[in-house]
Short mmCIF file of C-alpha atoms in Angstrom, two decimals:
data_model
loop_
_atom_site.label_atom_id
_atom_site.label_comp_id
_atom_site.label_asym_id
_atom_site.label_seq_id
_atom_site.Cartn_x
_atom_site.Cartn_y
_atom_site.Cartn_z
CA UNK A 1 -136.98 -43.19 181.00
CA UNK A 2 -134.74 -39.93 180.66
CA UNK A 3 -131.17 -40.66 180.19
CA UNK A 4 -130.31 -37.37 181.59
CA UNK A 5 -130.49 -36.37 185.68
CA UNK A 6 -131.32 -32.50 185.60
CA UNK A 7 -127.96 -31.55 186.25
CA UNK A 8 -125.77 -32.98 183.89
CA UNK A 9 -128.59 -31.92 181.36
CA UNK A 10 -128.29 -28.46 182.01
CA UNK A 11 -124.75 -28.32 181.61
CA UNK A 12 -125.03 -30.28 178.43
CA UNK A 13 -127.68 -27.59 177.14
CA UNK A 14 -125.19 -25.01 177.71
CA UNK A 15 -122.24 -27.22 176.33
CA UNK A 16 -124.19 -27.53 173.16
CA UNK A 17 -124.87 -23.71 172.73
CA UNK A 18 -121.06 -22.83 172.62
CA UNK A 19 -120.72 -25.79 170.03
CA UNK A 20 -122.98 -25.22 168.15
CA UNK A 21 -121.66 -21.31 167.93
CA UNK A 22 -118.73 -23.06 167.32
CA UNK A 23 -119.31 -25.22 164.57
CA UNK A 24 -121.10 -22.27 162.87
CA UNK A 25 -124.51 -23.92 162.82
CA UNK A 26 -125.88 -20.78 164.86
CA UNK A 27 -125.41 -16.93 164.80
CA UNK A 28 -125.92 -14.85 167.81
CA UNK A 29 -128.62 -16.90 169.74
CA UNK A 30 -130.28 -17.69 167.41
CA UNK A 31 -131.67 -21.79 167.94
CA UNK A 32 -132.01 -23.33 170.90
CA UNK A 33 -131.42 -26.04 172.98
CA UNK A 34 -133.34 -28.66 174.89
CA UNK A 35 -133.13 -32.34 176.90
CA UNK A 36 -135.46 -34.79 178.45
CA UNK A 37 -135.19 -35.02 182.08
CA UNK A 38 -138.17 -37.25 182.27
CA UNK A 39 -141.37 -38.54 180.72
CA UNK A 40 -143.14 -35.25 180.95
CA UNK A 41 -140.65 -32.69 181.54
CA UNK A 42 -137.46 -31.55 179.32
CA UNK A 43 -134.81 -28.15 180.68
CA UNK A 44 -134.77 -25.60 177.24
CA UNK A 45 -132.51 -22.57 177.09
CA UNK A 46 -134.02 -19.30 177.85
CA UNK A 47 -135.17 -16.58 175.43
CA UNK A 48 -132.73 -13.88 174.29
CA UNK A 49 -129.68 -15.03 176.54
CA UNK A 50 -126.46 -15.35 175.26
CA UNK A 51 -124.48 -18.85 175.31
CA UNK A 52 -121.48 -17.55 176.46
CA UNK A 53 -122.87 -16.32 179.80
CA UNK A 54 -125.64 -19.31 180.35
CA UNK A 55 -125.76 -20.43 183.93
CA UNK A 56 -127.35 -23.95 185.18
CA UNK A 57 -129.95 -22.00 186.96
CA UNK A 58 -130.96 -19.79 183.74
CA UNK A 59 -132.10 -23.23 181.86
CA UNK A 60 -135.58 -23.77 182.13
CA UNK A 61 -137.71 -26.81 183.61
CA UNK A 62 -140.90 -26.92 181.20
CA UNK A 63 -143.67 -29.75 181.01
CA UNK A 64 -144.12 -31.67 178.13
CA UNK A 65 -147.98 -31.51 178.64
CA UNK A 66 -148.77 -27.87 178.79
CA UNK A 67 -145.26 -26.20 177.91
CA UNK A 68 -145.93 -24.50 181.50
CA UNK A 69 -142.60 -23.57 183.20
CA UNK A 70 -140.90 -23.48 186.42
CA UNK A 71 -138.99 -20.24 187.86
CA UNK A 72 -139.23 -16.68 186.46
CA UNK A 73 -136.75 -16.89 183.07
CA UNK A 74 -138.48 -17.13 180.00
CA UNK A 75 -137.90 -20.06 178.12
CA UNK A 76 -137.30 -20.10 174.35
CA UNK A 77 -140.02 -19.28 172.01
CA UNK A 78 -139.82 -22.85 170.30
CA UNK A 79 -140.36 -24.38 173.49
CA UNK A 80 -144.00 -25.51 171.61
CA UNK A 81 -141.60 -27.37 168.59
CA UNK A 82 -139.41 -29.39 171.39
CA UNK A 83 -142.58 -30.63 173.36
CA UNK A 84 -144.47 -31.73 170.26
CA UNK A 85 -140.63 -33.53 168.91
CA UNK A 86 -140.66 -35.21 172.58
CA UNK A 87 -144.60 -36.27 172.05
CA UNK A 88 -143.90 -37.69 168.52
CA UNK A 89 -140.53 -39.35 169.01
CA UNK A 90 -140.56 -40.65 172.46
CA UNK A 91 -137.13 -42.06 172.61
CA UNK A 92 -135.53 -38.65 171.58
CA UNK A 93 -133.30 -37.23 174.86
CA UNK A 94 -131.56 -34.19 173.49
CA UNK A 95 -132.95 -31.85 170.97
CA UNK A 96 -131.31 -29.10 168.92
CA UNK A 97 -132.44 -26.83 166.60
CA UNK A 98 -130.25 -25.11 163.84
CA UNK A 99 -130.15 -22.81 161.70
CA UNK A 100 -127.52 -24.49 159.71
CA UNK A 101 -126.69 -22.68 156.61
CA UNK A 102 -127.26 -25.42 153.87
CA UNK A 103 -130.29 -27.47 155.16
CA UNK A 104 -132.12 -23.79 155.83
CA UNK A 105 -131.61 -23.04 152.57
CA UNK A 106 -132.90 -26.11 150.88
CA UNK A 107 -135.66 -25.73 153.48
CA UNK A 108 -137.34 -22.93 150.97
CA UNK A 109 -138.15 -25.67 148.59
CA UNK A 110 -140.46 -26.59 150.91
CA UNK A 111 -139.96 -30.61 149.78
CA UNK A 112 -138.19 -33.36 151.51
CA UNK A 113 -134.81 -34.67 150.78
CA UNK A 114 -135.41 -37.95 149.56
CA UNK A 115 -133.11 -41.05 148.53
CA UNK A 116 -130.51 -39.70 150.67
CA UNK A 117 -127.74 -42.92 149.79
CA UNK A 118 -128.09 -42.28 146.46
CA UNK A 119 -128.17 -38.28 146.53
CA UNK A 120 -124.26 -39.31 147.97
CA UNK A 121 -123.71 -41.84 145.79
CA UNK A 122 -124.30 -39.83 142.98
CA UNK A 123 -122.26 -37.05 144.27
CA UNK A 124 -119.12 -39.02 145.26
CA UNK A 125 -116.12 -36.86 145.32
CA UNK A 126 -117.47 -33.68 145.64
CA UNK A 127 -117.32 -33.14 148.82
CA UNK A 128 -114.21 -34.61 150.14
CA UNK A 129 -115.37 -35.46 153.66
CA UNK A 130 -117.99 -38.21 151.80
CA UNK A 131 -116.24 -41.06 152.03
CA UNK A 132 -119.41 -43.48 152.43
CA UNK A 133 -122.49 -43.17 151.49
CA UNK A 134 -123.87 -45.57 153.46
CA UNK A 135 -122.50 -43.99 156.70
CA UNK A 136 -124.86 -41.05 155.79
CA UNK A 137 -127.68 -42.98 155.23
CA UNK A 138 -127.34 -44.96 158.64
CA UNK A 139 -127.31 -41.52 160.27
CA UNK A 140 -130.32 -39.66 158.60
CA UNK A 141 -132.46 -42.71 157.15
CA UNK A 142 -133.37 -42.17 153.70
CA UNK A 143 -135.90 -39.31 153.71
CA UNK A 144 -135.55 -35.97 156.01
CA UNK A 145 -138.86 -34.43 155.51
CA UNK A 146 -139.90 -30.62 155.67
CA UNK A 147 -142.40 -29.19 157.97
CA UNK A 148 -144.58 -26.06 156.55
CA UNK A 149 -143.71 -22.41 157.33
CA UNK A 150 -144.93 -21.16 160.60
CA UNK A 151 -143.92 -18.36 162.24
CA UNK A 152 -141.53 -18.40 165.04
CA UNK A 153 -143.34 -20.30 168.31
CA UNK A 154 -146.31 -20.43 166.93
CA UNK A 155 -149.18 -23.16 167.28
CA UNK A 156 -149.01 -23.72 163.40
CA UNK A 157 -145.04 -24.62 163.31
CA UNK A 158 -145.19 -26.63 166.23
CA UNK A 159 -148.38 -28.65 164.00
CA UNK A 160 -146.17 -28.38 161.04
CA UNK A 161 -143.17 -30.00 162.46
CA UNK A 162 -145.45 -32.43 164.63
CA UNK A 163 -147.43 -33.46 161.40
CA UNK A 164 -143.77 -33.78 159.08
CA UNK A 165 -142.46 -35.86 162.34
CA UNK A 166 -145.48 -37.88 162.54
CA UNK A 167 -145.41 -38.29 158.39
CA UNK A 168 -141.89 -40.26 157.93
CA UNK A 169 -141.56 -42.24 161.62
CA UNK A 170 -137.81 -43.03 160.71
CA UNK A 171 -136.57 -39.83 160.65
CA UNK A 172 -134.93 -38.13 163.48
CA UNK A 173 -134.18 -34.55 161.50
CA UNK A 174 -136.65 -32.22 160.07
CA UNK A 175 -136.46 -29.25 158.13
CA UNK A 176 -138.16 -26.19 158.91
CA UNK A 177 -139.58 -23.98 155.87
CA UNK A 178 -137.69 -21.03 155.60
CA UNK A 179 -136.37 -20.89 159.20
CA UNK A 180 -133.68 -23.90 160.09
CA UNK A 181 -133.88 -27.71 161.30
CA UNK A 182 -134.86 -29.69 164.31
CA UNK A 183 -132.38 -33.26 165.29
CA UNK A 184 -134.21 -35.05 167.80
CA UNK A 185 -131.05 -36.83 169.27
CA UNK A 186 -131.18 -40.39 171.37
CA UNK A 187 -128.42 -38.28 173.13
CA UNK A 188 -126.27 -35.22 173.06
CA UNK A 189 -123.47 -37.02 170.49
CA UNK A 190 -126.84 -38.23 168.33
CA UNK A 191 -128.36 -35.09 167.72
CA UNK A 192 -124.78 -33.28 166.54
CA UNK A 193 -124.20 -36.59 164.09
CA UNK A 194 -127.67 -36.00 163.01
CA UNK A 195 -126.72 -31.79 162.36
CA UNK A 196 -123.24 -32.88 160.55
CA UNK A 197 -124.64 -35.39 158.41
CA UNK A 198 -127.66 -33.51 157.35
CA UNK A 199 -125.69 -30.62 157.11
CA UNK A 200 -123.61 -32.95 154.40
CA UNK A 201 -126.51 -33.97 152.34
CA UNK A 202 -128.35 -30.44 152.09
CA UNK A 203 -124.74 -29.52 150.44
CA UNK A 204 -124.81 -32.33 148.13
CA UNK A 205 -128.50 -31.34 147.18
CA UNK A 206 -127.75 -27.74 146.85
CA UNK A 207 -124.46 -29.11 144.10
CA UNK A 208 -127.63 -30.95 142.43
CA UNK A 209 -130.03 -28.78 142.77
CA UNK A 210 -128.01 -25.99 141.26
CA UNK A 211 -125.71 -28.55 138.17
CA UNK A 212 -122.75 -26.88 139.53
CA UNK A 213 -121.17 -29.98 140.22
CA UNK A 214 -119.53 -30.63 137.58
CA UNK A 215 -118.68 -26.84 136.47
CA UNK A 216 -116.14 -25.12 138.39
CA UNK A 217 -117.70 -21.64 138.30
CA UNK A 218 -117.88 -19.20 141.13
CA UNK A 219 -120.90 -20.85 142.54
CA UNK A 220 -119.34 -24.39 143.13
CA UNK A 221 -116.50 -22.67 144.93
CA UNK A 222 -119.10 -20.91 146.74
CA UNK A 223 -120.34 -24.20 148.44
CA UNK A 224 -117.28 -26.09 148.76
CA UNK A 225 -115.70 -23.33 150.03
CA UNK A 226 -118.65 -22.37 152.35
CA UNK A 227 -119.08 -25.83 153.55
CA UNK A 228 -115.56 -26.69 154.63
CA UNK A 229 -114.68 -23.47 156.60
CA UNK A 230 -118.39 -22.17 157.45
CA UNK A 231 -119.13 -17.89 156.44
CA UNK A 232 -115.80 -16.52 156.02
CA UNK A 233 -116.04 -12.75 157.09
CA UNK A 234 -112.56 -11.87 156.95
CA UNK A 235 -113.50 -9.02 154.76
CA UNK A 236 -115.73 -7.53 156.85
CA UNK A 237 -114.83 -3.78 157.33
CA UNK A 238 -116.10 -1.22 160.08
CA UNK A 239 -116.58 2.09 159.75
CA UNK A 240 -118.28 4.76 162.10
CA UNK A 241 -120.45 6.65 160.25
CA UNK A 242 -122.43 9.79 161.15
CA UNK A 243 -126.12 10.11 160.22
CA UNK A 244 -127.13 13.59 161.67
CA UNK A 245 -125.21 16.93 160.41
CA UNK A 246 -123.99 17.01 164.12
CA UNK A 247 -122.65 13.88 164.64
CA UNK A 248 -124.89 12.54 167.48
CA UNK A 249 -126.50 10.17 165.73
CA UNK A 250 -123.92 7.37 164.64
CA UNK A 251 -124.11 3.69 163.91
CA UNK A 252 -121.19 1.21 162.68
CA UNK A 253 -120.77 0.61 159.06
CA UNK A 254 -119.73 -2.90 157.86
CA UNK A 255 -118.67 -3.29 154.15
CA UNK A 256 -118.94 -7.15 153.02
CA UNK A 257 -117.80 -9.01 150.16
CA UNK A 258 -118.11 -12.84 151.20
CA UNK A 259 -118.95 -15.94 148.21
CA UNK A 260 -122.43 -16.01 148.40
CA UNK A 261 -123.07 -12.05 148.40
CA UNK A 262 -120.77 -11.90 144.98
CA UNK A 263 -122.72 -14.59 143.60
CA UNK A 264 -126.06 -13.23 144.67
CA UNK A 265 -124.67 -9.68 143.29
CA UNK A 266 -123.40 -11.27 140.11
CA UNK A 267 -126.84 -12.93 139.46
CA UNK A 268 -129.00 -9.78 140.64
CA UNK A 269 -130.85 -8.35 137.66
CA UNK A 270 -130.37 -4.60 138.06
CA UNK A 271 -129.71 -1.18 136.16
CA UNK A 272 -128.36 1.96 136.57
CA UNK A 273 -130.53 4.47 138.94
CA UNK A 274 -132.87 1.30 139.84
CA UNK A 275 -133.47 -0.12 143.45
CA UNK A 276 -135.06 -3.47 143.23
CA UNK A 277 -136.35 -4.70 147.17
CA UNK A 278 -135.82 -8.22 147.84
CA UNK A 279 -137.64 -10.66 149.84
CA UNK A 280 -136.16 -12.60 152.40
CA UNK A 281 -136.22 -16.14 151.91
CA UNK A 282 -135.17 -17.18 155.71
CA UNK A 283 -136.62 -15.71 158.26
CA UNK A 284 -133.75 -14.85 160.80
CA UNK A 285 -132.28 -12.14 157.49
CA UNK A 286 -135.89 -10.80 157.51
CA UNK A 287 -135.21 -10.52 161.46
CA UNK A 288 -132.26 -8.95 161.68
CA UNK A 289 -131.68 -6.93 158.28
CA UNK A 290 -135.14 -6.02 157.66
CA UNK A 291 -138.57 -7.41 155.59
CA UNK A 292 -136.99 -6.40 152.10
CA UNK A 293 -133.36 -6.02 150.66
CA UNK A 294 -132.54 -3.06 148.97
CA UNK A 295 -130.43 -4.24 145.67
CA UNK A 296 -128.58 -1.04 143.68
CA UNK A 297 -126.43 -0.42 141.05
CA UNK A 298 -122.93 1.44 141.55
CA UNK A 299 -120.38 1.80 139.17
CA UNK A 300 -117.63 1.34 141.88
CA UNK A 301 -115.75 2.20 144.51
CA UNK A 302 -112.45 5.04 144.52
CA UNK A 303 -109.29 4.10 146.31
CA UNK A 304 -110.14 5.29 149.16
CA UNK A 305 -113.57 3.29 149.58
CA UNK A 306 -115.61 6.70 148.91
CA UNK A 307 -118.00 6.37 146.07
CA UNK A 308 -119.52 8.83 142.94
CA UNK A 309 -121.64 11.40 144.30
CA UNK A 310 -125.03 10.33 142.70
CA UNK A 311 -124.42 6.64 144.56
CA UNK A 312 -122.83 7.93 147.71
CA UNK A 313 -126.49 9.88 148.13
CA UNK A 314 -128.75 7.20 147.28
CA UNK A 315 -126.60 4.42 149.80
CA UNK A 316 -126.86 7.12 152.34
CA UNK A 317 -130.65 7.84 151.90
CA UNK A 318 -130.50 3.70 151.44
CA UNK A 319 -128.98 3.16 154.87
CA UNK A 320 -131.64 5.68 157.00
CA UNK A 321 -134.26 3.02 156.37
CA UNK A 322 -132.86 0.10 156.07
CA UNK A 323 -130.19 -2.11 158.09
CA UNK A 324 -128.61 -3.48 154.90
CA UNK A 325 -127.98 -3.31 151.03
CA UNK A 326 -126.63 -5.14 148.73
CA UNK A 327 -124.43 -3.42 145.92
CA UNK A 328 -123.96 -4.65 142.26
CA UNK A 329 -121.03 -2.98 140.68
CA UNK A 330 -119.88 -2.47 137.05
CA UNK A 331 -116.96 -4.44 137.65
CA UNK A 332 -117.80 -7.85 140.01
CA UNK A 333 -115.26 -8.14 142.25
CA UNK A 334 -116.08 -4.12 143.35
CA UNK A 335 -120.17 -5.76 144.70
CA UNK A 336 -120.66 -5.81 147.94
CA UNK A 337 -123.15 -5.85 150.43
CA UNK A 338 -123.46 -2.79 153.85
CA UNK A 339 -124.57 -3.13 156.40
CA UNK A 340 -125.38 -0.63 159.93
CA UNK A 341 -125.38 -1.36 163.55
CA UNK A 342 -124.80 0.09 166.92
CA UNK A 343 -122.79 -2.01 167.74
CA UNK A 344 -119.54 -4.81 166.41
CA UNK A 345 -121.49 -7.91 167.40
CA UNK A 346 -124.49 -6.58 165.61
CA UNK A 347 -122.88 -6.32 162.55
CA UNK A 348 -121.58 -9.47 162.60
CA UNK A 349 -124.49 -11.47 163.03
CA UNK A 350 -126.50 -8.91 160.64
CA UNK A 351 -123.19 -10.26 158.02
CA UNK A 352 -123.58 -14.02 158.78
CA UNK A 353 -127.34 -14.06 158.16
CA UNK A 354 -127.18 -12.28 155.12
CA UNK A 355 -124.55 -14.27 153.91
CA UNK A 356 -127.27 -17.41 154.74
CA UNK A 357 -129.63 -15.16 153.40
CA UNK A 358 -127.92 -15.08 149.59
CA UNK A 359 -126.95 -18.98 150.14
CA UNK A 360 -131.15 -19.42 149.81
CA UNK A 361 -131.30 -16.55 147.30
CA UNK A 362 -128.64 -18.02 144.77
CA UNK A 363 -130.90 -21.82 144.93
CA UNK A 364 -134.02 -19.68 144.43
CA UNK A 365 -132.95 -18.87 141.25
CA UNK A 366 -132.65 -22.34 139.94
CA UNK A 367 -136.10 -23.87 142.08
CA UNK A 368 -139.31 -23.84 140.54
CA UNK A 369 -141.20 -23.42 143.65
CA UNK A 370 -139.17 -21.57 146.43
CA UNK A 371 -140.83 -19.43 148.87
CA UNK A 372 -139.77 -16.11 150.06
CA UNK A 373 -141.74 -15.21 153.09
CA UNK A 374 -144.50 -12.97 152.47
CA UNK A 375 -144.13 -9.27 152.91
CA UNK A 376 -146.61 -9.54 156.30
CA UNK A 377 -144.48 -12.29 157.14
CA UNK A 378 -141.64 -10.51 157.19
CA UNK A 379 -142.77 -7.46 158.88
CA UNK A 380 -143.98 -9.55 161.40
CA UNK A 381 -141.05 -11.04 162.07
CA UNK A 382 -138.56 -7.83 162.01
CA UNK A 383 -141.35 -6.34 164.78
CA UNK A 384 -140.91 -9.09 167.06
CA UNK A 385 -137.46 -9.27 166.58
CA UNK A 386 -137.07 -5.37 167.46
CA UNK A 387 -139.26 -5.05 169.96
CA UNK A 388 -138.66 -8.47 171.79
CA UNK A 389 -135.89 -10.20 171.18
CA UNK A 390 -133.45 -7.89 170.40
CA UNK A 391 -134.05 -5.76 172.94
CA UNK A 392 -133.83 -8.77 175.45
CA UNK A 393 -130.52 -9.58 174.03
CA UNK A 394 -129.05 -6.44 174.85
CA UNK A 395 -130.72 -5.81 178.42
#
């Protein structure tokens, strides 16, 4: 029996957009929303719409069955994931999925999270907000496991997260491989507890997985920081930038320096007059920024944030083909990552994600086995995301 009437659940759909916005477990529109509203129907938010603007009537009725819909707005694209989470876990009423920025990037390992209690046991007093371990087991059970990479709404991620549901019957999160998670709530107030605390224990594992726990270098800053105040982009910078000799072609410039992007920078294994192209290893940076990252030396920036002629050429050739790059200085604190967009609240989310982006980056380089998404992947993804998505978004 549903718990919600179709009413109140599409005004808790749209509730739960803004929060999650607000709670930084989302950039941009990126995750979506859904709740039971009976046995064989659930209301999803629509593809490409922003949560500030949702109305009741742009939340979408779709079957459980079929994933056919009612009305003419498009549902999400993960509408497949949600009915196959309502199939497996039949007592799950609201559903959210995240792209949280810890628990995607321990998602690239590709592994469950396992022994949960103990993982905060262990950890006690890192994290000041884990008080009690055993509140975080009650929450999550003692094993979140990991569905296989699929591509965004796709048959094979929606038998991915169906098989990783169907694998560990206790668990009411899952991770996604290299895109986000999935909280199959017993109500709206479940499925957020169930985002928090995972949220909590993906930091924990990324302070293990990474032995900075107990050495207070840039990196564990970088997650405590990260974790208790969500992507800090106060130093994002705009400038308009011109990229025809008569001015009529012109896109925003953003110049970043956030903790993650200094520690990707000041881990990034590059020399002078080299461009090394990085993979993306979560798939909304590969989206939004582009199928590789372009990672170059500089010796530095002047006083007034111009640049040596030799680098000021190869970041403007750079910057013509792709939407961001990430720049390794002589001196660290001068690194720094650009980005382009038409537009403020393009360059913003572009920031966020690749912020996320060199979260998963910085654990790669301590994993044995994390996966980057392929280059076809990738392309794949930035094509639909150009040609669909984003140009929903701003329609």
């Amino acid at each position: 029996m549903a718990l919600y009437d179709l009413e109140t659940a599409r005004k808790l759909v749209i509730q739960a957009g803004l929060k999650l916005q607000q709670l930084g477990l989302i950039a941009r529109t990126w995750g979506n929303i859904s709740a039971r509203i009976s046995d064989s129907q659930f209301v999803i938010t629509p593809s490409g719409r922003s949560y500030e603007t949702l109305t009741p009537e742009q939340i979408v009725i779709v079957n459980i069955s079929d994933c056919s819909y009612e009305g003419d707005i498009k549902p999400s694209s993960e509408k497949l994931v949600h009915a196959a989470a309502y199939k497996a876990r039949p007592q799950a009423q609201f559903i959210i999925h995240t792209h949280q920025n810890f628990a995607s990037a321990v998602s690239i390992l590709g592994r469950p999270v396992r022994q949960i209690g103990t993982l905060a046991s262990s950890a006690a007093g890192l994290l000041p907000d884990v008080d009690n371990a055993d509140d975080l087991r009650s929450v999550l059970g003692d094993e979140v496991p990991c569905a296989e990479y699929g591509s965004n709404g796709s048959i094979q991620l929606m038998n991915n997260v169906s098989k990783a549901l169907l694998s560990c019957p206790s668990a009411d999160t899952v991770l996604m491989q290299n895109h986000g998670v999935l909280c199959t709530g017993s109500s709206f107030e479940h499925a957020f507890r169930l985002a928090s605390s995972l949220e909590t224990a993906a930091c924990l594992f990324y302070l293990q997985m990474t032995a900075a726990a107990n050495n207070p270098d840039p990196l564990r800053q970088a997650v405590l920081k990260t974790f208790r105040g969500g992507i800090d982009l106060t130093t994002l910078t705009l400038t308009d930038t011109a990229f025809s000799p008569d001015g009529s072609s012109r896109l925003l410039r953003a110049r970043i320096r956030s903790p993650f992007l200094l520690e990707a920078c000041r881990r990034a294994d590059v020399s002078a007059d080299e461009t090394v192209f990085l993979r993306p290893y979560i798939d909304d940076q590969a989206q939004c920024i582009g199928a590789d990252l372009p990672c170059i030396h500089i010796r530095g920036w002047n006083e007034d944030g111009s640049t040596n002629v030799e680098d000021a050429s190869r970041i403007r050739s750079l910057l013509r083909e792709h939407n961001g790059i990430l720049c390794v200085a002589d001196s660290p604190s001068d690194s720094c990552g650009l980005l382009t967009g038409s537009n403020k609240d393009d360059l913003t989310a572009a920031a966020i994600v690749l912020e996320k982006g060199c979260i998963a980056a910085v654990l790669a380089g301590f994993a044995d086995k994390a996966r980057p998404l392929t280059k076809e992947e990738a392309a794949m993804d930035r094509k639909v995301y150009v040609e669909s998505y984003s140009r929903l978004k701003n329609a």
